[in-house]
Short mmCIF file of C-alpha atoms and ligand atoms in Angstrom, two decimals:
data_model
loop_
_atom_site.label_atom_id
_atom_site.label_comp_id
_atom_site.label_asym_id
_atom_site.label_seq_id
_atom_site.Cartn_x
_atom_site.Cartn_y
_atom_site.Cartn_z
CA MET A 1 -3.60 -22.81 30.47
CA LYS A 2 0.05 -22.88 31.23
CA ARG A 3 2.20 -20.44 29.34
CA LEU A 4 4.47 -22.24 26.94
CA LYS A 5 7.84 -21.05 25.82
CA ARG A 6 7.21 -22.46 22.42
CA PHE A 7 9.48 -20.41 20.26
CA ALA A 8 12.51 -21.12 22.40
CA VAL A 9 13.04 -24.41 20.60
CA SER A 10 11.93 -23.28 17.18
CA THR A 11 13.89 -21.88 14.30
CA LEU A 12 13.36 -18.59 12.55
CA LEU A 13 11.86 -18.34 9.09
CA ILE A 14 13.49 -15.05 8.09
CA LEU A 15 16.59 -13.22 9.21
CA LEU A 16 17.95 -9.75 8.76
CA ILE A 17 21.26 -9.98 6.92
CA PHE A 18 23.87 -7.79 8.53
CA SER A 19 26.68 -6.00 6.82
CA SER A 20 30.16 -5.44 8.16
CA CYS A 21 30.64 -2.28 6.12
CA ARG A 22 31.67 0.98 7.74
CA GLY A 23 28.74 3.14 8.66
CA ASN A 24 27.00 0.19 10.24
CA GLU A 25 28.12 0.67 13.83
CA ARG A 26 25.32 -1.30 15.34
CA ILE A 27 24.03 -1.23 18.90
CA THR A 28 22.08 -4.43 19.52
CA LYS A 29 19.84 -5.42 22.37
CA SER A 30 17.83 -8.67 22.58
CA GLU A 31 15.32 -9.82 25.13
CA PHE A 32 13.00 -12.77 25.40
CA ALA A 33 9.43 -11.50 25.18
CA LEU A 34 6.18 -12.48 23.47
CA ASP A 35 7.36 -16.10 23.44
CA THR A 36 10.19 -15.19 21.15
CA VAL A 37 13.46 -13.32 20.91
CA VAL A 38 13.03 -9.60 20.32
CA THR A 39 16.04 -7.78 18.89
CA LEU A 40 16.40 -4.04 18.46
CA ASN A 41 19.28 -2.64 16.40
CA LEU A 42 20.15 1.03 16.63
CA TYR A 43 22.78 2.81 14.59
CA SER A 44 23.59 5.95 16.53
CA ARG A 45 25.05 6.37 20.01
CA LYS A 46 22.67 9.26 20.62
CA ASP A 47 19.75 6.81 20.53
CA GLU A 48 21.12 4.42 23.11
CA TRP A 49 19.05 5.90 25.96
CA ILE A 50 15.86 4.60 24.30
CA ILE A 51 16.68 0.92 24.81
CA GLU A 52 15.41 0.75 28.34
CA PRO A 53 12.07 2.59 27.86
CA PHE A 54 11.62 0.73 24.56
CA PHE A 55 11.71 -2.67 26.25
CA ARG A 56 9.59 -1.37 29.12
CA TYR A 57 6.95 -0.29 26.59
CA LEU A 58 7.18 -3.72 24.93
CA ARG A 59 6.49 -5.42 28.31
CA GLU A 60 3.54 -3.13 28.87
CA LEU A 61 2.03 -4.08 25.50
CA GLU A 62 2.74 -7.75 26.09
CA GLY A 63 0.90 -7.43 29.41
CA ILE A 64 -2.24 -6.38 27.51
CA LEU A 65 -2.20 -8.83 24.60
CA ASP A 66 -0.90 -12.09 26.05
CA ARG A 67 -3.88 -14.34 26.57
CA TYR A 68 -1.82 -16.86 28.52
CA ASP A 69 -1.05 -14.24 31.15
CA GLU A 70 -3.71 -14.44 33.87
CA LYS A 71 -3.50 -10.71 34.49
CA SER A 72 -3.71 -9.54 30.89
CA GLU A 73 -6.60 -7.53 29.54
CA LEU A 74 -7.09 -10.00 26.71
CA ARG A 75 -7.43 -12.85 29.21
CA MET A 76 -10.06 -10.86 31.11
CA VAL A 77 -11.96 -10.24 27.87
CA ASN A 78 -11.90 -13.95 27.01
CA GLU A 79 -13.27 -14.80 30.44
CA LYS A 80 -16.03 -12.19 30.53
CA ALA A 81 -17.15 -11.08 27.08
CA TYR A 82 -19.89 -13.67 26.74
CA SER A 83 -21.65 -12.81 29.99
CA GLU A 84 -21.19 -9.06 29.70
CA GLU A 85 -20.18 -6.31 27.31
CA VAL A 86 -16.54 -5.42 28.03
CA VAL A 87 -15.13 -1.93 27.45
CA LEU A 88 -11.60 -2.13 26.06
CA SER A 89 -8.45 -0.05 26.37
CA ASP A 90 -7.48 1.92 23.25
CA VAL A 91 -4.69 -0.52 22.42
CA LEU A 92 -6.80 -3.65 22.70
CA PHE A 93 -9.74 -2.12 20.86
CA ASP A 94 -7.45 -0.97 18.07
CA VAL A 95 -5.77 -4.33 17.46
CA ILE A 96 -9.06 -6.22 17.71
CA SER A 97 -10.69 -3.83 15.23
CA LYS A 98 -7.82 -4.29 12.79
CA GLY A 99 -7.99 -8.07 13.17
CA PHE A 100 -11.76 -8.00 12.73
CA GLU A 101 -11.47 -6.04 9.47
CA ILE A 102 -8.80 -8.36 8.10
CA ALA A 103 -10.93 -11.37 9.06
CA ARG A 104 -13.81 -9.89 7.10
CA GLU A 105 -11.66 -8.96 4.11
CA THR A 106 -9.92 -12.34 3.92
CA ASP A 107 -13.28 -14.05 4.17
CA GLY A 108 -12.23 -15.58 7.46
CA ALA A 109 -8.93 -17.15 6.33
CA PHE A 110 -7.44 -14.99 9.06
CA ASP A 111 -9.64 -15.10 12.15
CA ILE A 112 -8.92 -13.54 15.55
CA ALA A 113 -11.76 -15.57 17.11
CA ILE A 114 -9.87 -18.81 16.53
CA GLY A 115 -9.15 -19.28 20.27
CA PRO A 116 -11.24 -22.44 20.84
CA LEU A 117 -9.51 -24.25 17.96
CA VAL A 118 -6.04 -23.11 19.03
CA ASP A 119 -6.79 -24.34 22.57
CA LEU A 120 -8.09 -27.67 21.32
CA TRP A 121 -5.15 -28.46 19.07
CA GLN A 122 -2.47 -27.15 21.46
CA ILE A 123 0.11 -27.40 18.72
CA GLY A 124 3.57 -27.78 20.17
CA THR A 125 2.33 -29.64 23.24
CA ARG A 126 -0.45 -32.07 22.47
CA THR A 127 0.31 -35.40 20.77
CA SER A 128 -3.04 -37.21 20.72
CA LEU A 129 -5.37 -36.27 17.88
CA PRO A 130 -8.55 -34.54 19.07
CA GLU A 131 -11.90 -36.26 18.52
CA GLY A 132 -13.84 -35.18 15.45
CA GLY A 133 -16.73 -34.06 17.68
CA ASP A 134 -14.43 -31.79 19.65
CA VAL A 135 -13.13 -30.24 16.43
CA GLU A 136 -16.72 -29.63 15.30
CA ARG A 137 -17.59 -27.99 18.62
CA ALA A 138 -14.51 -25.73 18.64
CA LEU A 139 -15.11 -24.87 14.98
CA SER A 140 -18.69 -23.81 15.73
CA LEU A 141 -17.34 -21.26 18.24
CA SER A 142 -14.38 -19.98 16.22
CA SER A 143 -15.63 -17.20 14.02
CA TRP A 144 -15.23 -13.43 13.88
CA GLU A 145 -18.87 -13.32 12.74
CA TYR A 146 -19.95 -14.02 16.33
CA LEU A 147 -18.13 -10.95 17.66
CA ASP A 148 -20.01 -7.74 18.38
CA LEU A 149 -17.73 -4.72 18.38
CA ASP A 150 -19.11 -1.34 19.34
CA GLU A 151 -17.01 1.50 17.97
CA GLU A 152 -18.71 4.15 19.99
CA LYS A 153 -18.37 2.42 23.31
CA HIS A 154 -15.05 0.73 22.47
CA SER A 155 -16.57 -2.50 23.67
CA ILE A 156 -16.80 -6.15 22.70
CA ARG A 157 -19.31 -8.91 23.29
CA PHE A 158 -19.20 -12.61 22.31
CA GLN A 159 -22.38 -14.08 20.86
CA LYS A 160 -21.56 -17.63 21.94
CA ASP A 161 -20.49 -19.13 25.23
CA GLY A 162 -16.97 -20.59 25.02
CA MET A 163 -15.64 -18.16 22.40
CA SER A 164 -12.17 -16.66 22.79
CA LEU A 165 -9.84 -14.35 20.91
CA ASP A 166 -6.33 -15.40 19.89
CA LEU A 167 -4.13 -12.57 18.65
CA GLY A 168 -1.14 -14.84 17.92
CA GLY A 169 -1.41 -14.08 14.21
CA ILE A 170 -1.44 -10.27 14.44
CA GLY A 171 -0.21 -9.24 17.90
CA LYS A 172 3.50 -9.19 17.14
CA GLY A 173 2.99 -7.06 14.04
CA TYR A 174 0.70 -4.70 15.92
CA ILE A 175 3.19 -4.32 18.76
CA ALA A 176 5.97 -3.75 16.21
CA SER A 177 3.96 -0.91 14.65
CA LEU A 178 3.57 0.84 18.02
CA LEU A 179 7.24 0.33 18.88
CA MET A 180 8.44 1.71 15.55
CA GLU A 181 6.17 4.72 16.04
CA TYR A 182 7.71 5.19 19.49
CA LEU A 183 11.21 5.18 18.01
CA LYS A 184 10.26 7.75 15.37
CA GLU A 185 8.51 10.04 17.85
CA ASN A 186 11.70 10.07 19.87
CA GLY A 187 13.92 11.12 17.01
CA VAL A 188 15.38 7.74 16.03
CA GLU A 189 16.12 7.85 12.31
CA ARG A 190 17.62 4.46 11.69
CA ALA A 191 16.71 1.14 13.35
CA SER A 192 15.69 -2.43 12.71
CA LEU A 193 13.47 -4.53 14.91
CA ASN A 194 13.08 -8.30 14.78
CA LEU A 195 10.14 -9.55 16.73
CA GLY A 196 10.12 -13.30 16.19
CA GLY A 197 9.87 -13.34 12.44
CA ASN A 198 8.33 -9.89 12.10
CA ILE A 199 11.01 -7.49 10.94
CA SER A 200 10.48 -3.71 10.78
CA LEU A 201 12.91 -1.30 9.16
CA LEU A 202 13.53 2.42 9.54
CA GLY A 203 16.01 4.59 7.66
CA ASP A 204 18.79 3.55 5.33
CA GLY A 205 19.58 -0.14 5.20
CA GLU A 206 22.82 -1.84 6.04
CA HIS A 207 23.40 -2.42 2.32
CA GLY A 208 22.98 1.09 1.01
CA LYS A 209 19.43 2.21 0.55
CA TYR A 210 17.89 -1.18 1.21
CA TRP A 211 17.79 -3.70 3.97
CA ARG A 212 18.30 -7.34 3.08
CA ILE A 213 16.20 -10.13 4.52
CA GLY A 214 17.05 -13.78 4.02
CA ILE A 215 14.27 -16.32 3.68
CA ARG A 216 15.46 -19.52 5.30
CA ARG A 217 15.56 -22.89 3.68
CA PRO A 218 13.12 -25.05 5.61
CA GLU A 219 14.59 -27.32 8.23
CA ASP A 220 18.12 -26.36 7.48
CA ASP A 221 20.69 -24.51 9.47
CA ARG A 222 20.19 -20.83 10.01
CA SER A 223 22.78 -19.61 7.61
CA ASP A 224 21.23 -21.01 4.46
CA TYR A 225 18.84 -18.78 2.51
CA VAL A 226 16.58 -19.80 -0.32
CA ASP A 227 16.12 -16.21 -1.30
CA VAL A 228 17.18 -12.75 -0.24
CA ILE A 229 14.74 -9.86 -0.59
CA GLU A 230 15.44 -6.14 -0.42
CA VAL A 231 13.18 -3.77 1.43
CA SER A 232 13.31 -0.05 2.12
CA SER A 233 12.62 2.24 5.07
CA GLY A 234 9.15 2.00 6.56
CA ARG A 235 8.56 -1.56 5.42
CA ASN A 236 7.62 -4.48 7.62
CA VAL A 237 8.31 -8.09 6.71
CA SER A 238 6.39 -10.97 8.27
CA THR A 239 6.71 -14.69 7.62
CA SER A 240 4.47 -17.59 8.52
CA GLY A 241 5.29 -21.23 8.04
CA GLY A 242 4.33 -24.67 9.07
CA TYR A 243 7.77 -25.85 9.99
CA GLU A 244 8.72 -23.51 12.80
CA ARG A 245 6.06 -24.69 15.19
CA TYR A 246 4.19 -27.96 14.83
CA SER A 247 3.11 -31.15 16.59
CA ILE A 248 3.65 -34.73 15.55
CA PHE A 249 0.46 -36.51 16.55
CA ASP A 250 -0.12 -40.18 17.25
CA ASP A 251 -0.95 -40.80 13.58
CA GLY A 252 2.70 -39.95 12.81
CA LYS A 253 1.77 -36.86 10.80
CA ARG A 254 3.03 -33.36 11.38
CA TYR A 255 0.48 -30.65 12.08
CA SER A 256 1.22 -26.93 11.79
CA HIS A 257 0.19 -24.26 14.30
CA ILE A 258 -1.86 -22.42 11.69
CA ILE A 259 -5.41 -23.69 11.62
CA SER A 260 -7.96 -23.45 8.86
CA PRO A 261 -11.01 -21.62 10.18
CA LYS A 262 -13.01 -23.40 7.47
CA THR A 263 -12.23 -27.01 8.43
CA GLY A 264 -11.03 -26.68 12.02
CA TYR A 265 -7.90 -28.67 11.15
CA PRO A 266 -4.30 -27.49 10.90
CA VAL A 267 -3.50 -26.25 7.42
CA GLU A 268 -1.85 -28.76 5.12
CA GLY A 269 -1.04 -26.27 2.43
CA ASP A 270 1.37 -26.26 -0.49
CA LEU A 271 3.61 -23.61 1.10
CA ALA A 272 6.71 -24.14 3.23
CA SER A 273 6.64 -20.48 4.23
CA VAL A 274 5.13 -17.26 3.05
CA THR A 275 6.45 -13.74 3.53
CA VAL A 276 4.47 -10.52 3.31
CA VAL A 277 5.98 -7.05 2.92
CA SER A 278 3.84 -4.03 3.83
CA THR A 279 4.06 -0.51 5.18
CA ASP A 280 1.64 -1.69 7.87
CA ALA A 281 3.18 -4.18 10.33
CA SER A 282 -0.16 -5.48 11.64
CA LEU A 283 -1.31 -6.14 8.10
CA ALA A 284 1.94 -7.90 7.18
CA ASP A 285 1.61 -10.17 10.21
CA ALA A 286 -2.07 -11.02 9.73
CA LEU A 287 -1.67 -11.53 5.99
CA SER A 288 1.28 -13.88 6.34
CA THR A 289 -0.98 -16.11 8.45
CA ALA A 290 -3.87 -15.70 5.99
CA SER A 291 -1.56 -16.45 3.05
CA TYR A 292 -0.49 -19.71 4.63
CA VAL A 293 -4.15 -20.65 5.02
CA VAL A 294 -5.20 -19.84 1.45
CA GLY A 295 -2.08 -21.35 -0.13
CA SER A 296 -0.49 -20.37 -3.44
CA GLU A 297 -3.84 -20.37 -5.26
CA GLY A 298 -5.04 -17.35 -3.31
CA LEU A 299 -1.89 -15.22 -3.17
CA GLU A 300 -2.34 -13.11 -6.27
CA GLU A 301 -5.74 -12.03 -5.05
CA LEU A 302 -4.46 -11.19 -1.56
CA SER A 303 -1.55 -9.22 -3.01
CA GLU A 304 -3.92 -7.16 -5.16
CA LYS A 305 -6.59 -6.67 -2.58
CA PHE A 306 -4.23 -5.41 0.12
CA SER A 307 -1.46 -3.91 -2.07
CA VAL A 308 1.29 -6.00 -0.51
CA ARG A 309 4.26 -7.96 -1.79
CA ILE A 310 4.02 -11.70 -1.09
CA ILE A 311 6.91 -14.12 -1.46
CA ALA A 312 5.90 -17.76 -1.38
CA LEU A 313 8.30 -20.58 -0.71
CA LYS A 314 6.65 -23.71 -2.03
CA GLY A 315 7.11 -27.22 -0.73
CA ASP A 316 9.40 -28.03 -3.68
CA GLN A 317 11.57 -25.04 -2.60
CA SER A 318 10.67 -22.91 -5.60
CA ILE A 319 9.98 -19.23 -4.95
CA GLU A 320 7.14 -17.22 -6.38
CA THR A 321 6.61 -13.50 -5.87
CA TYR A 322 3.28 -11.70 -6.13
CA ASP A 323 3.59 -7.94 -6.17
CA ALA A 324 0.67 -5.64 -6.78
CA THR A 325 2.25 -2.65 -5.05
CA ASN A 326 4.19 -1.22 -8.01
CA ALA A 327 6.33 0.56 -5.47
CA SER A 328 10.01 0.54 -4.65
CA PRO A 329 11.06 -2.47 -2.57
P1 LIG B 1 1.77 -16.43 12.63
O1 LIG B 1 2.96 -17.08 13.22
O2 LIG B 1 1.79 -14.95 12.61
O3 LIG B 1 1.36 -17.00 11.32
O4 LIG B 1 0.55 -16.74 13.64
C1 LIG B 1 0.20 -18.04 13.98
C2 LIG B 1 -0.59 -18.00 15.26
O5 LIG B 1 -1.85 -17.36 15.01
C3 LIG B 1 -0.93 -19.37 15.81
O6 LIG B 1 0.06 -19.83 16.68
C4 LIG B 1 -2.27 -19.11 16.49
O7 LIG B 1 -2.05 -18.52 17.75
C5 LIG B 1 -2.93 -18.10 15.58
N1 LIG B 1 -3.66 -18.68 14.45
C6 LIG B 1 -3.67 -19.95 13.98
N2 LIG B 1 -4.44 -20.07 12.90
C7 LIG B 1 -4.95 -18.83 12.66
C8 LIG B 1 -5.84 -18.29 11.68
N3 LIG B 1 -6.36 -19.04 10.69
N4 LIG B 1 -6.15 -16.97 11.76
C9 LIG B 1 -5.64 -16.18 12.74
N5 LIG B 1 -4.79 -16.62 13.68
C10 LIG B 1 -4.45 -17.92 13.64
MG1 LIG B 2 0.96 -13.61 11.34
#
């Protein structure tokens, strides 16, 4: 399948709010990667050297996890794992294992084996509604329950022919976690990273102790926030929504890029967007996708089960926060 630059035309659901106060001498570098704009902000001249190896490391990780790249390891797995057991690199095994656990714990609301459905719907490109039979077929192949992971051998095997993994719902968060670790290991004490709606924070914020993140009003210009949340060092913020990437099909309706693994159809939930704050970037990413699938009904449970803060922006633009963490922001 052709690689699509889908996010280039989309809008962002959350934005880091900058401050012009003294003490915020910011060094910013942005690149287009992972189908989105990746921005690293550093706050000390002594850290400037890291920009180049940082983005090189990002490209290396992208080269493993991008299933639209013919040379990626994930692509190779999707092509081979039905006919043979495939031994994985540490990085790929780690992210797949995390995704597998979250799929289990969310009862499949989040599902890394959703590849066949994502390929069928081709949200962002396709405009003709798929046939019901095709949805049924893709649905019958899209489940984490048909994945065999072997922890000892670091290997994976698909139980059904035609299965494929899609890490679109967790990959950016996972990559963010490795990149933030890389910064810390190299002595960086203060930084912020925005990886297409996944924001990770390190050190003191631009507004004193906390960083401020604006949750955008749907379908409005970028400067308008419905809510502003504060988060502290070590937190990761991830947002999913139906209005940043969607297709309008021939029935005139708008379909979101997040698909229900229960029905096989794009989610028509009651949320405009949903934001998850966690100390674990992979978890924040995967749970924002899962939260969009379960809708406001399921958010209290998710917040409690995973000890995360969830901020839901409903269709009527009201905001509801679920917070079982009892921690500082
Ligand atoms: P996000 O923007 O993090 O919510 O991720 C959305 C992306 O994850 C989609 O573009 C698909 O690639 C993939 N995806 C769609 N539906 C699901 C789902 N129910 N579980 C896991 N990944 C999904
Ligand atoms: Mg996600």
